Coordinates of C-alpha atoms and ligand atoms in Angstrom, one line a residue:
X619 CA 0.0 0.0 0.0
X620 CA 1.5 3.5 -1.0
X621 CA 2.4 5.5 2.1
X622 CA 2.7 9.3 2.4
X623 CA 3.3 11.8 5.2
X624 CA 0.5 13.9 3.9
X625 CA -2.5 13.1 1.6
X626 CA -4.3 16.2 0.4
X627 CA -7.9 15.6 -1.0
X628 CA -8.8 18.2 -3.6
X629 CA -6.4 20.1 -6.0
X630 CA -8.1 23.5 -5.9
X631 CA -6.2 26.7 -4.9
X632 CA -6.4 25.5 -1.3
X633 CA -5.3 21.9 -1.9
X634 CA -2.6 22.5 -4.6
X635 CA -1.0 25.2 -2.8
X636 CA -0.9 23.1 0.4
X637 CA 0.5 20.2 -1.5
X638 CA 3.2 22.3 -3.1
X639 CA 4.1 24.0 0.2
X640 CA 4.2 20.7 2.1
X641 CA 6.7 19.4 -0.5
X642 CA 8.8 22.5 -0.1
X643 CA 8.8 21.9 3.6
X644 CA 10.2 18.4 3.0
X645 CA 7.1 16.2 3.4
X646 CA 6.2 13.3 1.1
X647 CA 3.0 14.5 -0.1
X648 CA 0.3 13.1 -2.3
X649 CA -2.8 14.9 -3.8
X650 CA -6.0 13.1 -4.7
X651 CA -8.2 14.8 -7.3
X652 CA -11.2 13.4 -9.0
X653 CA -11.1 15.5 -12.2
X654 CA -8.5 15.0 -14.8
X655 CA -7.5 18.8 -14.8
X656 CA -5.9 20.0 -11.6
X657 CA -6.7 23.5 -10.2
X658 CA -10.3 22.9 -8.8
X659 CA -13.3 25.2 -9.3
X660 CA -11.2 28.2 -9.5
X661 CA -9.0 27.2 -12.5
X662 CA -11.4 24.9 -14.3
X663 CA -14.9 26.5 -14.0
X664 CA -14.6 29.5 -11.8
X665 CA -12.1 32.4 -11.4
X666 CA -10.0 31.7 -14.4
X667 CA -12.6 31.0 -17.2
X668 CA -14.9 33.7 -15.9
X669 CA -12.1 36.4 -16.0
X670 CA -11.0 35.2 -19.5
X671 CA -14.7 35.9 -20.7
X672 CA -14.9 39.3 -18.7
X673 CA -11.7 40.6 -20.1
X674 CA -12.4 39.6 -23.7
X675 CA -16.1 40.7 -23.7
X676 CA -15.3 44.1 -22.3
X677 CA -13.0 44.7 -25.4
X678 CA -15.6 43.1 -27.8
X679 CA -18.3 45.4 -26.4
X680 CA -16.0 48.5 -26.6
X681 CA -15.2 47.8 -30.2
X682 CA -18.8 47.1 -31.2
X683 CA -19.9 50.4 -29.6
X684 CA -17.2 52.4 -31.1
X685 CA -15.7 53.3 -27.8
X686 CA -12.0 53.0 -28.8
X687 CA -10.8 56.6 -28.5
X688 CA -9.4 58.0 -31.6
X689 CA -10.5 55.1 -33.8
X690 CA -13.4 54.8 -36.2
X691 CA -14.4 51.1 -36.2
X692 CA -16.6 49.5 -38.8
X693 CA -19.1 46.6 -38.0
X694 CA -17.4 44.2 -35.5
X695 CA -18.8 40.8 -35.4
X696 CA -18.8 38.5 -32.4
X697 CA -16.9 35.1 -32.9
X698 CA -18.3 33.2 -29.9
X699 CA -16.4 30.0 -30.8
X700 CA -13.1 31.9 -30.9
X701 CA -13.9 33.5 -27.6
X702 CA -14.7 30.2 -25.9
X703 CA -11.5 28.7 -27.6
X704 CA -9.4 31.5 -25.9
X705 CA -11.2 30.9 -22.5
X706 CA -10.4 27.0 -22.9
X707 CA -6.7 27.8 -23.7
X708 CA -6.3 30.0 -20.7
X709 CA -7.9 27.3 -18.5
X710 CA -5.5 24.7 -20.1
X711 CA -2.4 26.9 -19.5
X712 CA -3.3 27.3 -15.8
X713 CA -4.4 23.7 -15.0
X714 CA -1.4 22.5 -16.9
X715 CA 0.7 24.9 -14.9
X716 CA -0.3 23.1 -11.6
X717 CA 0.6 19.7 -13.2
X718 CA 4.1 21.1 -14.0
X719 CA 4.4 22.4 -10.4
X720 CA 3.4 19.2 -8.9
X721 CA 6.0 17.4 -10.9
X722 CA 8.6 19.9 -10.2
X723 CA 7.9 19.7 -6.4
X724 CA 7.5 15.8 -6.5
X725 CA 3.9 15.8 -5.4
X726 CA 2.4 12.5 -6.2
X727 CA -0.9 12.8 -7.9
X728 CA -3.7 10.2 -7.7
X729 CA -6.6 10.7 -10.2
X730 CA -9.8 9.6 -8.5
X731 CA -12.5 10.3 -5.8
X732 CA -11.0 10.2 -2.3
X733 CA -12.8 8.9 0.7
X734 CA -11.5 8.8 4.1
X735 CA -11.6 5.3 5.6
X736 CA -9.7 5.8 9.0
X737 CA -7.8 8.7 10.5
X738 CA -4.7 7.5 8.5
X739 CA -6.2 5.9 5.4
X740 CA -7.7 7.1 2.2
X741 CA -9.3 5.1 -0.5
X742 CA -9.0 6.3 -4.2
X743 CA -11.5 5.2 -6.8
X744 CA -10.4 6.3 -10.2
X745 CA -10.3 5.1 -13.8
X746 CA -7.3 2.8 -13.0
X747 CA -9.3 1.0 -10.2
X748 CA -9.3 1.3 -6.4
X749 CA -6.3 1.8 -4.3
X750 CA -5.7 2.6 -0.6
X751 CA -3.2 5.2 0.7
X752 CA -1.7 5.0 4.1
X753 CA -0.8 8.5 5.6
X754 CA 0.3 10.2 8.6
X755 CA -2.0 13.2 8.1
X756 CA -4.9 14.0 5.8
X757 CA -5.8 17.6 4.5
X758 CA -9.4 18.0 3.4
X759 CA -9.7 20.7 0.5
X760 CA -12.7 19.4 -1.4
X761 CA -14.1 23.0 -1.9
X762 CA -17.8 23.8 -2.7
X763 CA -20.5 23.4 -5.2
X764 CA -23.5 25.4 -6.4
X765 CA -26.2 25.6 -3.6
X766 CA -29.6 24.3 -4.6
X767 CA -32.5 26.5 -4.3
X768 CA -35.9 25.1 -3.4
X769 CA -38.2 25.0 -6.3
X770 CA -35.4 25.4 -9.0
X771 CA -35.1 22.2 -11.1
X772 CA -31.7 22.1 -12.8
X773 CA -31.4 20.4 -16.1
X774 CA -27.9 21.8 -16.7
X775 CA -28.8 23.1 -20.0
X776 CA -31.5 25.6 -20.0
X777 CA -31.7 26.0 -16.2
X778 CA -28.1 25.7 -14.9
X779 CA -25.3 27.0 -12.8
X780 CA -22.0 28.9 -13.5
X781 CA -20.6 25.7 -14.9
X782 CA -23.0 26.1 -17.8
X783 CA -23.0 29.9 -18.1
X784 CA -19.2 30.0 -18.8
X785 CA -19.8 27.9 -21.9
X786 CA -23.2 28.7 -23.5
X787 CA -23.1 27.6 -27.1
X788 CA -25.0 30.7 -28.3
X789 CA -25.7 34.1 -27.0
X790 CA -29.1 33.6 -25.4
X791 CA -31.7 36.2 -26.4
X792 CA -32.8 36.5 -22.8
X793 CA -31.0 35.2 -19.7
X794 CA -32.5 35.4 -16.3
X795 CA -30.0 35.3 -13.5
X796 CA -31.4 34.2 -10.1
X797 CA -29.2 36.1 -7.5
X798 CA -27.5 39.5 -7.7
X799 CA -24.3 38.3 -6.0
X800 CA -20.8 38.0 -7.5
X801 CA -21.4 35.2 -9.9
X802 CA -24.7 36.7 -11.2
X803 CA -23.2 40.1 -11.9
X804 CA -19.9 38.9 -13.3
X805 CA -21.5 36.4 -15.8
X806 CA -24.6 38.5 -16.2
X807 CA -22.2 41.3 -17.5
X808 CA -20.4 38.9 -19.9
X809 CA -23.6 38.0 -21.6
X810 CA -25.0 41.4 -21.5
X811 CA -21.9 42.7 -23.3
X812 CA -22.1 40.0 -25.9
X813 CA -25.7 41.1 -26.7
X814 CA -28.1 39.0 -24.4
X815 CA -31.0 40.8 -22.6
X816 CA -30.1 40.0 -19.0
X817 CA -32.5 40.1 -16.1
X818 CA -31.1 39.8 -12.6
X819 CA -33.5 38.8 -9.7
X820 CA -32.3 39.5 -6.4
X821 CA -34.2 38.7 -3.1
X822 CA -32.6 41.5 -1.0
X823 CA -33.3 45.2 -1.4
X824 CA -29.9 45.7 -3.0
X825 CA -27.4 43.6 -5.1
X826 CA -24.0 42.7 -3.6
X827 CA -25.4 42.3 -0.2
X828 CA -22.7 42.3 2.5
X829 CA -20.6 44.9 0.6
X830 CA -20.3 48.4 1.7
X831 CA -23.8 50.0 1.1
X832 CA -22.6 53.1 -0.7
X833 CA -20.5 51.1 -3.0
X834 CA -23.3 48.5 -3.8
X835 CA -25.7 51.3 -4.6
X836 CA -23.3 53.0 -6.9
X837 CA -22.6 49.7 -8.7
X838 CA -26.4 49.1 -9.1
X839 CA -26.8 52.5 -10.8
X840 CA -23.9 51.9 -13.1
X841 CA -24.9 48.3 -14.1
X842 CA -28.5 49.6 -14.9
X843 CA -27.0 52.3 -17.2
X844 CA -25.0 49.3 -18.9
X845 CA -28.3 47.6 -19.7
X846 CA -28.7 45.0 -17.0
X847 CA -32.2 44.8 -15.8
X848 CA -31.8 44.5 -12.1
X849 CA -35.0 43.7 -10.0
X850 CA -34.4 43.7 -6.3
X851 CA -36.8 42.5 -3.5
X852 CA -37.7 39.6 -5.7
X853 CA -38.0 36.1 -4.2
X854 CA -37.7 33.4 -6.8
X855 CA -39.9 30.3 -5.9
X856 CA -39.4 28.0 -8.9
X857 CA -37.6 27.6 -12.1
X858 CA -37.8 24.8 -14.7
X859 CA -37.3 24.0 -18.3
X860 CA -40.5 23.7 -20.4
X861 CA -40.6 23.4 -24.2
X862 CA -37.1 24.4 -24.7
X863 CA -37.4 27.6 -22.6
X864 CA -36.6 28.4 -19.0
X865 CA -39.5 29.5 -16.8
X866 CA -38.8 31.5 -13.6
X867 CA -41.6 32.0 -11.0
X868 CA -41.3 34.6 -8.2
X869 CA -43.6 36.1 -5.6
X870 CA -45.8 38.9 -6.7
X871 CA -45.4 38.8 -10.5
X872 CA -45.9 36.9 -13.7
X873 CA -43.4 34.2 -14.5
X874 CA -40.6 35.1 -16.7
X875 CA -39.8 33.0 -19.8
X876 CA -36.1 33.0 -21.0
X877 CA -33.6 31.2 -23.1
X878 CA -31.4 30.4 -20.4
X879 CA -31.6 30.6 -16.5
X880 CA -28.6 30.9 -14.4
X881 CA -28.9 29.9 -10.6
X882 CA -26.3 32.0 -8.7
X883 CA -27.6 32.0 -5.2
X884 CA -24.5 30.9 -3.3
X885 CA -22.3 27.9 -3.0
X886 CA -22.1 25.1 -0.2
X887 CA -19.2 23.0 1.0
X888 CA -18.5 19.9 -0.8
X889 CA -18.3 16.7 1.5
X890 CA -20.0 14.3 -0.9
X891 CA -18.8 10.7 -0.4
X892 CA -15.8 12.0 1.6
X893 CA -16.3 9.4 4.4
X894 CA -16.5 11.9 7.4
X895 CA -18.9 9.5 9.0
X896 CA -16.2 6.8 8.9
X897 CA -13.9 8.9 11.3
X898 CA -16.8 10.4 13.4
X899 CA -16.5 14.0 12.0
X900 CA -19.7 16.0 11.4
X901 CA -20.3 19.4 9.7
X902 CA -22.0 22.5 11.1
X903 CA -25.3 23.9 10.3
X904 CA -24.1 25.1 6.9
X905 CA -22.4 22.0 6.0
X906 CA -18.8 23.3 6.8
X907 CA -16.1 21.2 8.6
X908 CA -15.3 22.7 12.0
X909 CA -11.6 23.3 12.6
X910 CA -9.4 25.0 15.2
X911 CA -7.0 27.7 14.7
X912 CA -4.5 25.3 13.2
X913 CA -7.0 24.0 10.7
X914 CA -7.3 20.8 12.6
X915 CA -10.5 18.9 12.8
X916 CA -11.8 17.0 15.9
X917 CA -9.7 14.1 14.6
X918 CA -6.1 15.3 15.3
X919 CA -4.5 13.6 12.1
X920 CA -7.2 15.3 9.8
X921 CA -7.1 19.0 8.7
X922 CA -9.4 21.1 6.6
X923 CA -9.0 24.4 4.5
X924 CA -10.7 26.5 1.9
X925 CA -14.4 26.8 0.8
X926 CA -15.2 23.5 2.9
X927 CA -14.6 25.4 6.1
X928 CA -15.9 28.6 7.5
X929 CA -15.1 32.1 5.9
X930 CA -15.4 33.7 2.6
X931 CA -15.3 31.3 -0.4
X932 CA -12.4 33.0 -2.2
X933 CA -9.4 31.3 -4.0
X934 CA -6.8 33.5 -2.2
X935 CA -8.4 32.7 1.2
X936 CA -8.1 29.1 0.4
X937 CA -4.5 29.6 -0.7
X938 CA -3.5 31.3 2.5
X939 CA -5.1 28.7 4.6
X940 CA -3.4 25.9 2.6
X941 CA 0.0 27.5 3.1
X942 CA -0.5 28.1 6.8
X943 CA -2.0 24.7 7.6
X944 CA 1.1 22.8 6.3
X945 CA 3.3 25.3 8.2
X946 CA 1.4 24.6 11.4
X947 CA 1.9 20.9 10.7
X948 CA 5.7 21.1 10.0
X949 CA 7.0 24.1 11.8
X950 CA 4.2 24.6 14.5
X951 CA 3.4 28.1 13.3
X952 CA 1.6 29.8 10.5
X953 CA -0.5 32.9 10.0
X954 CA -3.6 34.2 8.1
X955 CA -4.6 37.7 8.6
X956 CA -8.4 37.4 8.1
X957 CA -8.7 41.2 8.5
X958 CA -6.8 42.0 5.3
X959 CA -8.4 39.6 2.9
X960 CA -9.5 41.5 -0.2
X961 CA -12.7 40.9 -2.1
X962 CA -13.1 41.8 -5.8
X963 CA -16.0 41.8 -8.2
X964 CA -14.5 41.7 -11.7
X965 CA -17.3 43.7 -13.4
X966 CA -16.7 47.1 -15.2
X967 CA -16.0 49.2 -13.2
X968 CA -14.5 46.6 -10.8
X969 CA -15.5 46.7 -7.1
X970 CA -13.0 45.9 -4.4
X971 CA -12.9 46.0 -0.7
X972 CA -10.8 45.0 2.3
X973 CA -11.8 45.2 6.0
X974 CA -15.0 46.6 7.4
X975 CA -17.8 48.4 5.7
X976 CA -19.5 51.4 7.2
X977 CA -22.5 49.3 8.2
X978 CA -20.3 46.8 10.1
X979 CA -18.5 49.7 11.8
X980 CA -21.9 51.4 12.8
X981 CA -23.3 48.1 14.0
X982 CA -20.3 47.5 16.1
X983 CA -20.3 51.0 17.6
X984 CA -16.7 51.8 16.4
X985 CA -16.1 55.5 16.0
X986 CA -14.8 56.2 12.5
X987 CA -14.1 58.9 10.0
X988 CA -14.1 58.5 6.2
X989 CA -12.6 60.1 3.2
X990 CA -13.3 59.5 -0.4
X991 CA -12.0 60.6 -3.8
X992 CA -13.6 60.2 -7.2
X993 CA -11.9 58.7 -10.3
X994 CA -13.4 61.7 -12.2
X995 CA -10.7 63.8 -10.6
X996 CA -7.8 61.5 -11.4
X997 CA -5.7 62.4 -14.4
X998 CA -4.9 58.9 -15.4
X999 CA -8.6 57.8 -15.3
X1000 CA -9.4 60.7 -17.6
X1001 CA -6.8 59.7 -19.9
X1002 CA -8.3 56.3 -20.1
X1003 CA -11.8 57.7 -20.4
X1004 CA -12.8 55.5 -17.5
X1005 CA -13.9 57.8 -14.7
X1006 CA -16.9 56.1 -13.1
X1007 CA -16.5 55.4 -9.3
X1008 CA -14.6 56.4 -6.2
X1009 CA -12.3 55.1 -3.5
X1010 CA -13.5 55.4 0.3
X1011 CA -11.2 54.8 3.2
X1012 CA -12.6 54.3 6.8
X1013 CA -10.3 55.0 9.7
X1014 CA -10.6 54.9 13.5
X1015 CA -11.8 58.3 14.6
X1016 CA -9.2 58.5 17.4
X1017 CA -6.2 56.5 16.2
X1018 CA -6.4 57.0 12.5
X1019 CA -5.9 53.3 11.9
X1020 CA -7.4 52.1 8.6
X1021 CA -10.4 49.8 9.3
X1022 CA -11.8 49.5 5.7
X1023 CA -11.1 50.4 2.0
X1024 CA -13.8 50.3 -0.7
X1025 CA -13.2 51.0 -4.2
X1026 CA -15.4 51.1 -7.2
X1027 CA -13.7 52.1 -10.4
X1028 CA -11.1 51.0 -13.1
X1029 CA -8.6 48.3 -12.0
X1030 CA -10.1 48.4 -8.4
X1031 CA -9.0 44.7 -8.1
X1032 CA -5.4 45.6 -8.6
X1033 CA -5.5 48.8 -6.5
X1034 CA -6.9 47.1 -3.5
X1035 CA -3.6 45.1 -3.0
X1036 CA -2.1 48.3 -1.7
X1037 CA -4.9 48.7 0.9
X1038 CA -4.6 45.1 1.9
X1039 CA -0.9 45.5 2.6
X1040 CA -1.5 48.7 4.5
X1041 CA -4.0 47.1 6.7
X1042 CA -1.8 44.0 7.2
X1043 CA 0.8 46.5 8.6
X1044 CA -1.8 48.3 10.7
X1045 CA -1.2 51.4 8.8
X1046 CA -2.9 54.7 9.5
X1047 CA -4.7 56.9 6.9
X1048 CA -1.7 59.3 7.3
X1049 CA 0.7 56.6 6.6
X1050 CA -1.0 55.9 3.3
X1051 CA -1.4 59.6 2.6
X1052 CA 2.2 60.4 3.1
X1053 CA 3.5 57.4 1.0
X1054 CA 4.6 58.7 -2.5
X1055 CA 2.5 57.3 -5.4
X1056 CA 3.6 57.6 -8.9
X1057 CA 2.0 60.2 -11.1
X1058 CA -0.2 59.7 -13.2
X1059 CA -1.6 56.5 -11.8
X1060 CA -5.0 55.3 -10.7
X1061 CA -3.4 54.6 -7.3
X1062 CA -3.3 58.3 -6.6
X1063 CA -7.0 58.0 -6.0
X1064 CA -6.2 56.0 -2.9
X1065 CA -3.6 58.5 -1.7
X1066 CA -6.2 61.3 -2.1
X1067 CA -8.9 59.2 -0.3
X1068 CA -6.3 58.8 2.4
X1069 CA -5.6 62.5 2.5
X1070 CA -9.4 63.1 2.7
X1071 CA -9.7 60.8 5.7
X1072 CA -6.6 62.1 7.6
X1073 CA -6.7 65.8 6.5
X1074 CA -7.7 67.3 3.3
X1075 CA -7.5 66.0 -0.3
X1076 CA -5.3 68.2 -2.6
X1077 CA -7.0 67.7 -6.1
X1078 CA -10.6 68.3 -5.5
Ligands
FAD2321 P1 -12.1 24.0 -5.0 O1 -11.3 25.1 -6.0 O2 -13.6 23.8 -5.2 O3 -11.4 22.7 -5.2 C1 -11.8 21.5 -4.7 C2 -11.3 20.3 -5.5 O4 -11.6 19.1 -4.8 C3 -12.1 20.2 -6.9 O5 -11.2 20.1 -7.8 C4 -12.9 18.8 -6.7 O6 -12.9 18.2 -7.9 C5 -12.0 18.1 -5.8 N1 -12.7 17.2 -4.8 C6 -13.9 17.4 -4.2 N2 -14.1 16.2 -3.6 C7 -13.3 15.3 -3.9 C8 -13.0 13.9 -3.4 N3 -13.8 13.3 -2.5 N4 -12.0 13.3 -3.9 C9 -11.2 13.9 -4.9 N5 -11.3 15.2 -5.3 C10 -12.4 15.8 -4.6 N6 -12.7 33.3 -6.1 C11 -11.7 34.2 -6.0 O7 -11.1 34.5 -5.2 N7 -11.8 35.2 -7.3 C12 -12.6 34.9 -8.3 O8 -12.5 35.6 -9.3 C13 -13.5 33.8 -8.2 N8 -14.4 33.7 -9.3 C14 -15.3 32.6 -9.3 C15 -16.1 32.3 -10.4 C16 -16.9 31.3 -10.3 C17 -17.8 31.2 -11.5 C18 -17.0 30.5 -9.3 C19 -17.9 29.2 -9.2 C20 -16.2 30.6 -8.2 C21 -15.4 31.8 -8.2 N9 -14.5 32.0 -7.0 C22 -13.5 33.0 -7.1 C23 -14.5 31.1 -5.9 C24 -13.3 30.1 -5.9 O9 -13.3 29.3 -7.1 C25 -13.3 29.2 -4.7 O10 -13.3 30.1 -3.5 C26 -12.0 28.4 -4.7 O11 -11.9 27.6 -5.9 C27 -12.0 27.5 -3.4 O12 -10.9 26.7 -3.5 P2 -10.7 25.3 -2.7 O13 -9.4 24.8 -2.9 O14 -11.3 25.4 -1.4 O15 -11.9 24.4 -3.4
NAD2322 P1 -23.6 35.2 -3.4 O1 -23.6 34.8 -2.1 O2 -22.4 36.3 -3.8 O3 -24.9 35.8 -4.0 C1 -26.2 35.2 -4.0 C2 -27.3 36.1 -4.1 O4 -28.4 35.5 -4.3 C3 -27.4 36.9 -2.8 O5 -27.4 38.3 -3.1 C4 -28.8 36.5 -2.2 O6 -29.5 37.4 -1.6 C5 -29.5 36.0 -3.6 N1 -30.6 35.1 -3.3 C6 -30.6 34.0 -2.5 N2 -31.8 33.4 -2.6 C7 -32.6 34.0 -3.6 C8 -33.8 33.8 -4.1 N3 -34.6 32.9 -3.7 N4 -34.3 34.7 -5.1 C9 -33.5 35.7 -5.5 N5 -32.1 35.9 -5.0 C10 -31.7 35.1 -4.0 O7 -23.3 33.9 -4.2 P2 -22.8 33.6 -5.6 O8 -22.8 34.8 -6.6 O9 -23.6 32.3 -6.1 O10 -21.3 33.2 -5.5 C11 -20.9 32.1 -4.6 C12 -19.5 32.2 -4.1 O11 -18.6 32.3 -5.1 C13 -19.4 33.6 -3.3 O12 -19.3 33.3 -1.9 C14 -18.2 34.1 -3.8 O13 -17.3 34.5 -2.7 C15 -17.5 33.2 -4.8 N6 -17.2 33.8 -5.9 C16 -16.3 34.9 -5.9 C17 -15.9 35.6 -7.0 C18 -14.9 36.8 -6.9 O14 -14.2 36.7 -5.9 N7 -14.8 37.6 -7.9 C19 -16.7 35.4 -8.2 C20 -17.6 34.5 -8.2 C21 -17.8 33.7 -7.2

C-alpha cells in the first residue's frame, strides 16, 4: 500500500498550494483529485474562465460600440467560438501549470475520488481502479458546489449554474439570473456585453449584499446604465425548463420566460462521499467542517481548509489557509490575517474591498471617519476615459488606523492590493497619505482618499 506523510484531498487553490508548500517543507505528499485537470473550481470552472470571458467581452463590447478613443471602427462581429477557444486555452495553461508544479515539487498525484476510511487511510477510486493510501495526516480541501434552491429544477442546459454559463453555445436572447451576487453580476455582465438581454432577480433590497452599502448602490446604478435589468426585492420560488425555454416563477409577479436561466444564489461546502462518518466527523449547520486555529478537525490527524470550512469562499483565502495549515503541521506556526483579505468583483467598473464596511462599523459602535475621492478627478482615469466610481477609506476616529477600504472604479481589483498590505501592517490613513504614489496612476485615487480621511485632499 502506498504510504505518504500527507494526503491532500482536492487540488483547488487550497489543496494544490498546500501540497506544493508541504513538499517544499520536506514532506512526502500526495494529492487526490477526481477531475483529470488540476486546479479545482477556480482554475477549471470559476475564477479563471470567468475572467477570460470578462476581459475579452469588455474589449468586444467597446469595439462594437465604437468606444475605442481615436478610432473609427466598422462593423465588429462576435466570434463566440473563438472567444470560448480563448477561454479554454487560458484554463488549459493554468491547469497544466499546476501539473508542472506538482512534478517539479515531487507531489504524487492520484486521479480519482478520495474517501477517508480511517484517520490514516484514504481510498482512491479512479479510472485505474481502487487503491488505498496510508498517511500520517490528511488535509481536506474539497471545496464547494452550487447551492440548490428550493423549487429550482436544474437540467444543466437551459436551467443551470455557472458551470453552464461559462460555456453557453450561443448568446441567449434572454438570460435570467437568479441572485444578484458576485457570480450573477460577473456572468450577467459577460452575456449582457455579448448581446443578451439580462434580467437579474435579487431577493434583498440591493445587489451585492454584505458589501459596503454606498458602493453597492453606486454599482447598481452603473450596471443599470449598462443595460442590466436588475430587479431587487424579488424572491424566486421556482424555475424549470419547459418546451425548450426556462420558466422562472417569483412572488408577486408573472413568471418570466427566457432562453437560459442561471442559478447563482451561493455555494455550499462539498463533502459528498468524503467518508466523514467513517472517522466520526460531522459538519456545522451550513455543511462546513469545523476546525481549530491550526485548521485541525476534531480528529487530530485530519485537517481542512478553503471553501469547505468557514469564511469567505475565495481562492486567495483558500491559498493562504493551505499554506498556513502545512506550516502549522511542519513548523508549528503559521498565519492568516483574516482582516486583510480583499474581495473583488470583476465587473466594469471593478469593485474591491478590504476590512470593514460602514454598516459593520456602525453596528459594532466603532467611531470612524471617512474620506473618499472620485476617479473623475484623477488624471490617469481621465486619460483612460474611465472615470466612473470612487475610493473610500474608513479609519478609526481616534487612532487614524485604517479599518476598511472600498473602491469602485477602473482596476479596483489591482488597486486594493495596496490597501490590503497597508491594513496587514496596521497602517494609519496618514501613513498611506504620506507614501509617495507615482504620477499619473490610478493609485493616486487611494492617496487622495487617504488625505481626505486624515486631513484634506489636494486635487478636489
Ligand atoms: P475548489 O477550488 O472547489 O477545489 C476543490 C477540488 O476538490 C475540486 O477540484 C474537486 O474536484 C475536488 N474534490 C472534491 N471532492 C473530492 C473527493 N472526494 N476526492 C477527490 N477530489 C475531490 N474566487 C476568487 O477569489 N476570485 C474569483 O474571481 C472567483 N471567481 C469565481 C467564479 C466562479 C464562476 C465560481 C464558481 C467561483 C469563483 N471563485 C472566485 C471562488 C473560488 O473558485 C473558490 O473560492 C476556490 O476555488 C476554493 O478553493 P478550494 O481549494 O477550497 O476548493
Ligand atoms: P453570493 O452569495 O455572492 O450571491 C447570492 C445572491 O443570491 C445573494 O445576493 C442572495 O441574496 C441572492 N438570493 C438568495 N436566494 C434568492 C432567491 N430565492 N431569489 C433571488 N435571489 C436570491 O453567491 P454567488 O454569486 O452564487 O457566489 C458564490 C460564491 O462564489 C461567493 O461566496 C463568492 O465568494 C464566490 N465567488 C467569488 C468571485 C470573486 O471573488 N470575484 C466570483 C464568483 C464567485
